[in-house]
Amino acid sequence: SGPKLLASWLRKFVAMTVLGGANKVGPNDKCCALAAVAAKAKKCCQAAGGAALHTPLQAAKGQVLPGAADDLWATAVEAARAGELTKAAHFYTMAIDAVARGMPRDQDGRATDADLLKFNASSEGKLAKLLSERSGVYLKLGDVPAAVEDAETSTRADPAEEKGHLRLAVAFEAAGAALQVQLEACERGLAECPGSELLVNRKWRLKKAIASQPEPQQPQDDQRGRRPAAEGPAVANGGLLAVEEARRLADDAFDPRRAMAAADLGSVLASGTHGVSKDLCQAEKYLRIGSEGGDVSAQRHLGIVLLELGRPVEGAEELSKAASAGDEHAAEILQQLSEEAEAKQREARAKLEMLAASGDLRAKAMLEDLQSEA
């Protein structure tokens, strides 16, 4: 059970794939969770405040596309589990449209809090849950603004739903929002869900991170009593100077902020943001420092980077650390990875049995080993 069993499945799958004629696991064999890092998909539909722009979906011959909200929801969940994220986003949008039909909106397509609460109640809580789950799908697709928008709307539709607040916190983190903004979102969630251990843990992690930030230096007057000219945009917005400061702290083995700084720098290197070129090798280096220092976000990001580098066993181990610490996104990726590993194992076993039946001695030996381990 757990990560060890998952790692065992992944090793077997890699071995079976090599036997079947492939030299390595191909891009389509990697966990679909990599879309969260690699995919740059556009939002297929507008969020719950705007008109839907559905791409026509074809049903299999003899089947009819589902129309009821519950059926659409079930199809969306099934597609997400299968790694068909764009399809999942479509079906979540159609389910949201079904439960929010007739909801008044302003000229920007935004509904009032009162109407969101009303339609969530009339749908027996479905609206908030659908928005929350679609937020998770958008995050995996790499559409962070859409993930933030859906999570925020979910918390307005049902302020007492813990998962919506968690989704918003994770989406803000992925968007690189200021630590204070992330903290305020956590505190709003805790005001509605005071018993949430995950929100409490995130809140104190953010407080610790904020407290460890260096005090901003005030500009000094020159000898004539004048202030220096305003700093350029790179300084005003953090930019490259903030990245270099994170690198300095991450390279200092004696600085107590090292793990947090390494986690931030590693995530920037993994995504290629803030004016820094994407570099997975350097990202792995710094994220590993953060992971070993106990930073949960570093463990999750390192797991995703290792998946992208084609090292699923190591990736699963890092994701497991983050999931054990309460990281919901890491737990979801692990679940998808486990389901895909099981499916690939069944597929590879069937191929082994076919090879063994044709007289392949190596296939027979591998089958015997698998049966003895069962």
mmCIF file of C-alpha atoms in Angstrom:
data_model
loop_
_atom_site.group_PDB
_atom_site.id
_atom_site.type_symbol
_atom_site.label_atom_id
_atom_site.label_comp_id
_atom_site.label_asym_id
_atom_site.label_seq_id
_atom_site.Cartn_x
_atom_site.Cartn_y
_atom_site.Cartn_z
ATOM 1 C CA SER A 1 0.000 0.000 0.000
ATOM 2 C CA GLY A 2 1.024 3.655 -0.319
ATOM 3 C CA PRO A 3 4.039 5.087 -2.143
ATOM 4 C CA LYS A 4 6.087 1.847 -1.967
ATOM 5 C CA LEU A 5 3.394 -0.096 -3.818
ATOM 6 C CA LEU A 6 3.032 2.710 -6.359
ATOM 7 C CA ALA A 7 6.794 2.800 -6.876
ATOM 8 C CA SER A 8 6.799 -0.987 -7.354
ATOM 9 C CA TRP A 9 4.071 -0.724 -9.997
ATOM 10 C CA LEU A 10 5.989 1.998 -11.808
ATOM 11 C CA ARG A 11 9.210 -0.038 -11.842
ATOM 12 C CA LYS A 12 7.357 -3.039 -13.255
ATOM 13 C CA PHE A 13 5.728 -0.905 -15.901
ATOM 14 C CA VAL A 14 9.081 0.538 -17.009
ATOM 15 C CA ALA A 15 10.566 -2.971 -17.219
ATOM 16 C CA MET A 16 7.587 -4.284 -19.201
ATOM 17 C CA THR A 17 7.735 -1.342 -21.597
ATOM 18 C CA VAL A 18 11.411 -2.030 -22.302
ATOM 19 C CA LEU A 19 10.627 -5.697 -22.979
ATOM 20 C CA GLY A 20 7.873 -4.707 -25.359
ATOM 21 C CA GLY A 21 10.347 -2.891 -27.586
ATOM 22 C CA ALA A 22 10.450 0.675 -26.260
ATOM 23 C CA ASN A 23 13.739 2.050 -24.981
ATOM 24 C CA LYS A 24 12.152 4.402 -22.488
ATOM 25 C CA VAL A 25 8.813 5.639 -21.240
ATOM 26 C CA GLY A 26 7.421 7.893 -23.933
ATOM 27 C CA PRO A 27 5.742 11.260 -23.375
ATOM 28 C CA ASN A 28 2.267 9.746 -23.530
ATOM 29 C CA ASP A 29 3.168 7.305 -20.765
ATOM 30 C CA LYS A 30 3.928 10.006 -18.249
ATOM 31 C CA CYS A 31 1.410 11.033 -15.633
ATOM 32 C CA CYS A 32 -1.233 13.388 -16.920
ATOM 33 C CA ALA A 33 -0.520 15.623 -13.925
ATOM 34 C CA LEU A 34 2.409 17.050 -15.902
ATOM 35 C CA ALA A 35 -0.100 19.251 -17.655
ATOM 36 C CA ALA A 36 0.042 21.400 -14.536
ATOM 37 C CA VAL A 37 3.637 22.289 -15.420
ATOM 38 C CA ALA A 38 3.979 21.749 -19.148
ATOM 39 C CA ALA A 39 0.606 22.458 -20.764
ATOM 40 C CA LYS A 40 -0.250 25.974 -21.871
ATOM 41 C CA ALA A 41 -3.869 25.332 -22.769
ATOM 42 C CA LYS A 42 -6.283 28.202 -23.204
ATOM 43 C CA LYS A 43 -9.442 28.341 -21.104
ATOM 44 C CA CYS A 44 -11.980 26.359 -23.118
ATOM 45 C CA CYS A 45 -14.978 28.068 -21.577
ATOM 46 C CA GLN A 46 -15.555 31.177 -19.542
ATOM 47 C CA ALA A 47 -15.983 30.914 -15.785
ATOM 48 C CA ALA A 48 -19.368 30.768 -14.127
ATOM 49 C CA GLY A 49 -20.122 34.354 -14.880
ATOM 50 C CA GLY A 50 -19.876 34.351 -18.679
ATOM 51 C CA ALA A 51 -21.247 32.726 -21.792
ATOM 52 C CA ALA A 52 -20.031 29.220 -22.542
ATOM 53 C CA LEU A 53 -17.944 28.653 -25.650
ATOM 54 C CA HIS A 54 -18.131 24.886 -25.964
ATOM 55 C CA THR A 55 -16.056 22.984 -28.483
ATOM 56 C CA PRO A 56 -18.341 20.305 -29.991
ATOM 57 C CA LEU A 57 -17.683 16.929 -28.383
ATOM 58 C CA GLN A 58 -18.382 13.717 -30.218
ATOM 59 C CA ALA A 59 -20.097 10.844 -28.419
ATOM 60 C CA ALA A 60 -19.149 7.286 -29.267
ATOM 61 C CA LYS A 61 -21.396 5.642 -31.854
ATOM 62 C CA GLY A 62 -24.663 4.561 -30.272
ATOM 63 C CA GLN A 63 -24.204 6.818 -27.210
ATOM 64 C CA VAL A 64 -25.829 10.105 -26.293
ATOM 65 C CA LEU A 65 -23.952 12.862 -24.506
ATOM 66 C CA PRO A 66 -25.319 13.321 -20.974
ATOM 67 C CA GLY A 67 -27.504 16.346 -20.304
ATOM 68 C CA ALA A 68 -28.475 16.361 -16.631
ATOM 69 C CA ALA A 69 -26.137 18.187 -14.236
ATOM 70 C CA ASP A 70 -25.355 15.020 -12.265
ATOM 71 C CA ASP A 71 -24.546 13.081 -15.437
ATOM 72 C CA LEU A 72 -22.392 15.915 -16.759
ATOM 73 C CA TRP A 73 -20.595 16.082 -13.411
ATOM 74 C CA ALA A 74 -19.935 12.343 -13.390
ATOM 75 C CA THR A 75 -18.553 12.535 -16.930
ATOM 76 C CA ALA A 76 -16.295 15.438 -15.936
ATOM 77 C CA VAL A 77 -14.933 13.519 -12.938
ATOM 78 C CA GLU A 78 -14.312 10.432 -15.075
ATOM 79 C CA ALA A 79 -12.507 12.481 -17.732
ATOM 80 C CA ALA A 80 -10.331 14.193 -15.086
ATOM 81 C CA ARG A 81 -9.342 10.843 -13.604
ATOM 82 C CA ALA A 82 -8.452 9.575 -17.062
ATOM 83 C CA GLY A 83 -6.217 12.599 -17.622
ATOM 84 C CA GLU A 84 -8.528 14.084 -20.289
ATOM 85 C CA LEU A 85 -8.370 17.507 -18.711
ATOM 86 C CA THR A 86 -9.731 19.626 -21.573
ATOM 87 C CA LYS A 87 -12.715 17.309 -21.883
ATOM 88 C CA ALA A 88 -13.198 17.473 -18.114
ATOM 89 C CA ALA A 89 -13.197 21.286 -18.210
ATOM 90 C CA HIS A 90 -15.879 21.217 -20.937
ATOM 91 C CA PHE A 91 -18.161 18.920 -18.983
ATOM 92 C CA TYR A 92 -17.663 20.834 -15.739
ATOM 93 C CA THR A 93 -18.656 24.001 -17.609
ATOM 94 C CA MET A 94 -21.787 22.385 -19.015
ATOM 95 C CA ALA A 95 -22.719 21.094 -15.539
ATOM 96 C CA ILE A 96 -22.194 24.595 -14.094
ATOM 97 C CA ASP A 97 -24.342 26.075 -16.853
ATOM 98 C CA ALA A 98 -27.070 23.557 -15.997
ATOM 99 C CA VAL A 99 -27.227 24.430 -12.279
ATOM 100 C CA ALA A 100 -26.726 28.192 -12.827
ATOM 101 C CA ARG A 101 -29.234 28.567 -15.664
ATOM 102 C CA GLY A 102 -31.098 31.866 -15.327
ATOM 103 C CA MET A 103 -28.658 33.423 -12.843
ATOM 104 C CA PRO A 104 -28.548 37.233 -13.284
ATOM 105 C CA ARG A 105 -25.148 38.706 -14.165
ATOM 106 C CA ASP A 106 -23.766 42.179 -14.619
ATOM 107 C CA GLN A 107 -22.212 43.536 -17.821
ATOM 108 C CA ASP A 108 -18.892 41.883 -16.904
ATOM 109 C CA GLY A 109 -20.596 38.501 -16.492
ATOM 110 C CA ARG A 110 -20.245 38.547 -12.686
ATOM 111 C CA ALA A 111 -23.021 37.330 -10.397
ATOM 112 C CA THR A 112 -23.759 38.854 -7.003
ATOM 113 C CA ASP A 113 -22.954 37.013 -3.787
ATOM 114 C CA ALA A 114 -26.673 36.770 -3.036
ATOM 115 C CA ASP A 115 -27.430 35.085 -6.362
ATOM 116 C CA LEU A 116 -24.495 32.710 -6.030
ATOM 117 C CA LEU A 117 -25.706 31.691 -2.570
ATOM 118 C CA LYS A 118 -29.269 31.300 -3.877
ATOM 119 C CA PHE A 119 -28.342 29.107 -6.845
ATOM 120 C CA ASN A 120 -25.925 27.068 -4.771
ATOM 121 C CA ALA A 121 -28.724 26.390 -2.295
ATOM 122 C CA SER A 122 -31.212 25.505 -5.053
ATOM 123 C CA SER A 123 -28.670 23.066 -6.522
ATOM 124 C CA GLU A 124 -28.082 21.494 -3.081
ATOM 125 C CA GLY A 125 -24.480 22.717 -2.966
ATOM 126 C CA LYS A 126 -23.539 21.506 -6.434
ATOM 127 C CA LEU A 127 -22.597 24.926 -7.850
ATOM 128 C CA ALA A 128 -19.801 25.598 -5.340
ATOM 129 C CA LYS A 129 -18.439 22.060 -5.630
ATOM 130 C CA LEU A 130 -18.448 22.147 -9.440
ATOM 131 C CA LEU A 131 -16.612 25.485 -9.471
ATOM 132 C CA SER A 132 -14.079 24.161 -6.962
ATOM 133 C CA GLU A 133 -13.389 21.013 -8.964
ATOM 134 C CA ARG A 134 -13.135 22.904 -12.256
ATOM 135 C CA SER A 135 -10.614 25.201 -10.558
ATOM 136 C CA GLY A 136 -8.454 22.143 -9.891
ATOM 137 C CA VAL A 137 -8.729 21.068 -13.532
ATOM 138 C CA TYR A 138 -7.766 24.520 -14.797
ATOM 139 C CA LEU A 139 -4.762 24.530 -12.465
ATOM 140 C CA LYS A 140 -3.551 21.250 -13.956
ATOM 141 C CA LEU A 141 -4.073 22.673 -17.442
ATOM 142 C CA GLY A 142 -1.812 25.583 -16.518
ATOM 143 C CA ASP A 143 -4.614 28.163 -16.712
ATOM 144 C CA VAL A 144 -3.892 29.733 -13.327
ATOM 145 C CA PRO A 145 -6.099 32.871 -13.722
ATOM 146 C CA ALA A 146 -9.106 30.657 -14.486
ATOM 147 C CA ALA A 147 -8.270 28.472 -11.479
ATOM 148 C CA VAL A 148 -8.171 31.539 -9.216
ATOM 149 C CA GLU A 149 -11.439 32.890 -10.647
ATOM 150 C CA ASP A 150 -13.312 29.604 -10.185
ATOM 151 C CA ALA A 151 -11.986 29.035 -6.660
ATOM 152 C CA GLU A 152 -12.890 32.586 -5.615
ATOM 153 C CA THR A 153 -16.404 32.214 -7.063
ATOM 154 C CA SER A 154 -16.780 28.886 -5.271
ATOM 155 C CA THR A 155 -16.011 30.506 -1.909
ATOM 156 C CA ARG A 156 -18.643 33.160 -2.624
ATOM 157 C CA ALA A 157 -21.233 30.533 -3.547
ATOM 158 C CA ASP A 158 -20.593 28.536 -0.358
ATOM 159 C CA PRO A 159 -18.355 30.307 2.172
ATOM 160 C CA ALA A 160 -18.559 27.322 4.553
ATOM 161 C CA GLU A 161 -17.119 24.844 2.013
ATOM 162 C CA GLU A 162 -13.529 24.158 3.107
ATOM 163 C CA LYS A 163 -12.357 22.788 -0.230
ATOM 164 C CA GLY A 164 -13.139 26.027 -2.077
ATOM 165 C CA HIS A 165 -10.903 28.010 0.285
ATOM 166 C CA LEU A 166 -8.131 25.421 -0.094
ATOM 167 C CA ARG A 167 -8.422 25.586 -3.874
ATOM 168 C CA LEU A 168 -8.141 29.366 -3.719
ATOM 169 C CA ALA A 169 -5.059 29.176 -1.501
ATOM 170 C CA VAL A 170 -3.370 26.702 -3.858
ATOM 171 C CA ALA A 171 -4.329 28.766 -6.921
ATOM 172 C CA PHE A 172 -2.970 31.966 -5.347
ATOM 173 C CA GLU A 173 0.294 30.152 -4.599
ATOM 174 C CA ALA A 174 0.520 28.909 -8.195
ATOM 175 C CA ALA A 175 -0.154 32.463 -9.417
ATOM 176 C CA GLY A 176 2.766 33.764 -7.359
ATOM 177 C CA ALA A 177 0.481 36.049 -5.349
ATOM 178 C CA ALA A 178 2.067 38.073 -2.562
ATOM 179 C CA LEU A 179 2.405 36.149 0.702
ATOM 180 C CA GLN A 180 0.128 38.648 2.445
ATOM 181 C CA VAL A 181 -2.598 38.074 -0.167
ATOM 182 C CA GLN A 182 -2.287 34.311 0.344
ATOM 183 C CA LEU A 183 -2.450 34.753 4.116
ATOM 184 C CA GLU A 184 -5.575 36.910 3.919
ATOM 185 C CA ALA A 185 -7.280 34.254 1.768
ATOM 186 C CA CYS A 186 -6.412 31.602 4.378
ATOM 187 C CA GLU A 187 -7.726 33.763 7.200
ATOM 188 C CA ARG A 188 -11.011 34.374 5.357
ATOM 189 C CA GLY A 189 -11.321 30.626 4.916
ATOM 190 C CA LEU A 190 -10.632 29.982 8.596
ATOM 191 C CA ALA A 191 -13.255 32.548 9.591
ATOM 192 C CA GLU A 192 -15.800 30.336 7.802
ATOM 193 C CA CYS A 193 -14.144 26.957 8.503
ATOM 194 C CA PRO A 194 -12.409 27.333 11.894
ATOM 195 C CA GLY A 195 -11.856 23.587 12.233
ATOM 196 C CA SER A 196 -9.809 23.218 9.030
ATOM 197 C CA GLU A 197 -6.395 21.785 9.931
ATOM 198 C CA LEU A 198 -5.137 22.243 6.370
ATOM 199 C CA LEU A 199 -5.980 25.954 6.372
ATOM 200 C CA VAL A 200 -4.435 26.363 9.837
ATOM 201 C CA ASN A 201 -1.201 24.677 8.689
ATOM 202 C CA ARG A 202 -1.054 26.830 5.567
ATOM 203 C CA LYS A 203 -1.759 29.982 7.583
ATOM 204 C CA TRP A 204 1.128 29.421 9.984
ATOM 205 C CA ARG A 205 3.482 28.428 7.165
ATOM 206 C CA LEU A 206 2.654 31.743 5.459
ATOM 207 C CA LYS A 207 3.092 33.698 8.699
ATOM 208 C CA LYS A 208 6.503 32.118 9.168
ATOM 209 C CA ALA A 209 7.454 32.975 5.587
ATOM 210 C CA ILE A 210 6.305 36.580 5.987
ATOM 211 C CA ALA A 211 8.165 36.966 9.296
ATOM 212 C CA SER A 212 11.399 35.702 7.724
ATOM 213 C CA GLN A 213 11.314 38.249 4.902
ATOM 214 C CA PRO A 214 13.966 40.974 5.184
ATOM 215 C CA GLU A 215 12.751 44.454 6.071
ATOM 216 C CA PRO A 216 12.531 46.728 2.992
ATOM 217 C CA GLN A 217 15.264 49.356 2.969
ATOM 218 C CA GLN A 218 14.131 52.973 2.912
ATOM 219 C CA PRO A 219 15.849 55.246 0.379
ATOM 220 C CA GLN A 220 18.317 57.649 2.041
ATOM 221 C CA ASP A 221 18.552 61.364 1.372
ATOM 222 C CA ASP A 222 21.686 62.497 -0.433
ATOM 223 C CA GLN A 223 23.923 65.298 0.863
ATOM 224 C CA ARG A 224 21.557 67.941 -0.517
ATOM 225 C CA GLY A 225 18.510 66.391 1.194
ATOM 226 C CA ARG A 226 17.066 64.927 -2.020
ATOM 227 C CA ARG A 227 15.761 61.402 -2.468
ATOM 228 C CA PRO A 228 17.242 59.287 -5.303
ATOM 229 C CA ALA A 229 15.234 58.712 -8.452
ATOM 230 C CA ALA A 230 12.561 56.024 -8.338
ATOM 231 C CA GLU A 231 13.768 52.502 -8.868
ATOM 232 C CA GLY A 232 13.091 50.763 -12.169
ATOM 233 C CA PRO A 233 10.290 48.215 -12.671
ATOM 234 C CA ALA A 234 12.530 45.246 -11.845
ATOM 235 C CA VAL A 235 13.042 46.602 -8.329
ATOM 236 C CA ALA A 236 9.504 47.904 -7.869
ATOM 237 C CA ASN A 237 7.922 44.574 -8.789
ATOM 238 C CA GLY A 238 10.417 42.197 -7.210
ATOM 239 C CA GLY A 239 11.474 40.895 -10.621
ATOM 240 C CA LEU A 240 14.991 39.663 -11.224
ATOM 241 C CA LEU A 241 16.322 41.283 -8.051
ATOM 242 C CA ALA A 242 13.885 39.233 -5.967
ATOM 243 C CA VAL A 243 15.019 36.106 -7.809
ATOM 244 C CA GLU A 244 18.659 36.896 -7.144
ATOM 245 C CA GLU A 245 17.915 37.497 -3.470
ATOM 246 C CA ALA A 246 16.189 34.115 -3.316
ATOM 247 C CA ARG A 247 19.236 32.543 -4.982
ATOM 248 C CA ARG A 248 21.558 34.173 -2.461
ATOM 249 C CA LEU A 249 19.550 32.813 0.461
ATOM 250 C CA ALA A 250 19.148 29.389 -1.151
ATOM 251 C CA ASP A 251 22.925 29.116 -1.629
ATOM 252 C CA ASP A 252 23.634 30.042 1.997
ATOM 253 C CA ALA A 253 23.711 26.796 3.976
ATOM 254 C CA PHE A 254 23.616 28.704 7.279
ATOM 255 C CA ASP A 255 20.627 30.957 6.581
ATOM 256 C CA PRO A 256 17.440 29.776 8.375
ATOM 257 C CA ARG A 257 15.389 30.959 5.395
ATOM 258 C CA ARG A 258 17.273 28.685 2.991
ATOM 259 C CA ALA A 259 14.556 26.029 2.505
ATOM 260 C CA MET A 260 11.838 28.605 1.792
ATOM 261 C CA ALA A 261 14.061 30.576 -0.596
ATOM 262 C CA ALA A 262 15.145 27.398 -2.409
ATOM 263 C CA ALA A 263 11.488 26.383 -2.787
ATOM 264 C CA ASP A 264 10.628 29.763 -4.336
ATOM 265 C CA LEU A 265 13.643 29.785 -6.643
ATOM 266 C CA GLY A 266 13.087 26.177 -7.709
ATOM 267 C CA SER A 267 9.447 26.830 -8.633
ATOM 268 C CA VAL A 268 10.503 29.866 -10.712
ATOM 269 C CA LEU A 269 13.144 27.795 -12.536
ATOM 270 C CA ALA A 270 10.641 24.990 -13.117
ATOM 271 C CA SER A 271 8.082 27.290 -14.728
ATOM 272 C CA GLY A 272 10.393 29.807 -16.424
ATOM 273 C CA THR A 273 8.706 32.881 -14.926
ATOM 274 C CA HIS A 274 9.866 36.240 -13.479
ATOM 275 C CA GLY A 275 12.273 36.741 -16.378
ATOM 276 C CA VAL A 276 14.159 33.491 -15.683
ATOM 277 C CA SER A 277 14.632 30.800 -18.348
ATOM 278 C CA LYS A 278 13.138 27.420 -17.599
ATOM 279 C CA ASP A 279 15.829 25.049 -16.299
ATOM 280 C CA LEU A 280 14.590 21.744 -14.890
ATOM 281 C CA CYS A 281 18.032 20.590 -13.738
ATOM 282 C CA GLN A 282 18.570 23.740 -11.672
ATOM 283 C CA ALA A 283 14.953 23.568 -10.523
ATOM 284 C CA GLU A 284 15.535 20.041 -9.234
ATOM 285 C CA LYS A 285 18.671 21.172 -7.383
ATOM 286 C CA TYR A 286 16.943 23.981 -5.484
ATOM 287 C CA LEU A 287 13.639 22.205 -4.955
ATOM 288 C CA ARG A 288 15.533 19.306 -3.393
ATOM 289 C CA ILE A 289 17.114 21.741 -0.920
ATOM 290 C CA GLY A 290 13.647 23.010 -0.070
ATOM 291 C CA SER A 291 12.232 19.503 0.168
ATOM 292 C CA GLU A 292 14.969 18.320 2.507
ATOM 293 C CA GLY A 293 14.308 21.432 4.605
ATOM 294 C CA GLY A 294 10.680 20.369 5.027
ATOM 295 C CA ASP A 295 9.036 22.875 2.669
ATOM 296 C CA VAL A 296 5.802 21.224 1.465
ATOM 297 C CA SER A 297 5.456 23.285 -1.721
ATOM 298 C CA ALA A 298 9.029 22.326 -2.670
ATOM 299 C CA GLN A 299 8.171 18.647 -2.212
ATOM 300 C CA ARG A 300 5.147 18.970 -4.493
ATOM 301 C CA HIS A 301 6.979 20.971 -7.165
ATOM 302 C CA LEU A 302 9.974 18.623 -7.038
ATOM 303 C CA GLY A 303 7.650 15.669 -7.559
ATOM 304 C CA ILE A 304 6.144 17.307 -10.640
ATOM 305 C CA VAL A 305 9.577 18.241 -12.027
ATOM 306 C CA LEU A 306 10.799 14.652 -11.584
ATOM 307 C CA LEU A 307 7.720 13.412 -13.445
ATOM 308 C CA GLU A 308 8.502 15.805 -16.279
ATOM 309 C CA LEU A 309 12.086 14.536 -16.311
ATOM 310 C CA GLY A 310 10.773 10.990 -16.781
ATOM 311 C CA ARG A 311 11.598 9.753 -13.260
ATOM 312 C CA PRO A 312 8.155 8.707 -11.966
ATOM 313 C CA VAL A 313 9.325 6.600 -9.009
ATOM 314 C CA GLU A 314 11.281 9.489 -7.468
ATOM 315 C CA GLY A 315 8.467 11.875 -8.341
ATOM 316 C CA ALA A 316 5.908 9.724 -6.538
ATOM 317 C CA GLU A 317 8.086 9.631 -3.428
ATOM 318 C CA GLU A 318 8.323 13.439 -3.276
ATOM 319 C CA LEU A 319 4.609 13.887 -3.942
ATOM 320 C CA SER A 320 3.898 11.429 -1.146
ATOM 321 C CA LYS A 321 5.860 13.595 1.303
ATOM 322 C CA ALA A 322 3.776 16.629 0.351
ATOM 323 C CA ALA A 323 0.500 14.678 0.473
ATOM 324 C CA SER A 324 1.365 13.333 3.931
ATOM 325 C CA ALA A 325 1.821 16.941 5.081
ATOM 326 C CA GLY A 326 -1.703 17.788 3.892
ATOM 327 C CA ASP A 327 -1.028 19.116 0.377
ATOM 328 C CA GLU A 328 -4.263 18.405 -1.484
ATOM 329 C CA HIS A 329 -2.847 19.051 -4.969
ATOM 330 C CA ALA A 330 -0.036 16.538 -4.392
ATOM 331 C CA ALA A 331 -2.567 13.973 -3.152
ATOM 332 C CA GLU A 332 -4.648 14.408 -6.307
ATOM 333 C CA ILE A 333 -1.599 13.973 -8.557
ATOM 334 C CA LEU A 334 -0.608 10.838 -6.638
ATOM 335 C CA GLN A 335 -4.101 9.413 -7.057
ATOM 336 C CA GLN A 336 -4.007 9.998 -10.809
ATOM 337 C CA LEU A 337 -0.501 8.561 -11.020
ATOM 338 C CA SER A 338 -1.616 5.470 -9.117
ATOM 339 C CA GLU A 339 -4.630 4.933 -11.364
ATOM 340 C CA GLU A 340 -2.531 5.363 -14.499
ATOM 341 C CA ALA A 341 0.137 3.001 -13.159
ATOM 342 C CA GLU A 342 -2.496 0.342 -12.516
ATOM 343 C CA ALA A 343 -3.925 0.751 -16.018
ATOM 344 C CA LYS A 344 -0.465 0.586 -17.597
ATOM 345 C CA GLN A 345 0.414 -2.452 -15.509
ATOM 346 C CA ARG A 346 -2.684 -4.291 -16.732
ATOM 347 C CA GLU A 347 -1.860 -3.317 -20.311
ATOM 348 C CA ALA A 348 1.780 -4.397 -19.983
ATOM 349 C CA ARG A 349 0.816 -7.664 -18.280
ATOM 350 C CA ALA A 350 -1.533 -8.488 -21.137
ATOM 351 C CA LYS A 351 1.303 -7.831 -23.558
ATOM 352 C CA LEU A 352 3.628 -10.054 -21.507
ATOM 353 C CA GLU A 353 1.075 -12.866 -21.543
ATOM 354 C CA MET A 354 0.777 -12.553 -25.312
ATOM 355 C CA LEU A 355 4.579 -12.700 -25.706
ATOM 356 C CA ALA A 356 4.827 -15.635 -23.297
ATOM 357 C CA ALA A 357 2.126 -17.507 -25.216
ATOM 358 C CA SER A 358 4.199 -17.072 -28.382
ATOM 359 C CA GLY A 359 7.205 -18.672 -26.683
ATOM 360 C CA ASP A 360 9.172 -15.659 -25.440
ATOM 361 C CA LEU A 361 11.287 -17.006 -22.561
ATOM 362 C CA ARG A 362 11.999 -13.584 -21.020
ATOM 363 C CA ALA A 363 8.287 -12.826 -20.949
ATOM 364 C CA LYS A 364 7.601 -16.155 -19.236
ATOM 365 C CA ALA A 365 10.263 -15.447 -16.620
ATOM 366 C CA MET A 366 8.875 -11.996 -15.902
ATOM 367 C CA LEU A 367 5.355 -13.385 -15.570
ATOM 368 C CA GLU A 368 6.593 -15.966 -13.089
ATOM 369 C CA ASP A 369 8.305 -13.238 -11.065
ATOM 370 C CA LEU A 370 5.108 -11.186 -11.023
ATOM 371 C CA GLN A 371 3.037 -14.152 -9.916
ATOM 372 C CA SER A 372 5.475 -14.975 -7.116
ATOM 373 C CA GLU A 373 5.282 -11.381 -5.843
ATOM 374 C CA ALA A 374 1.475 -11.304 -5.969
#
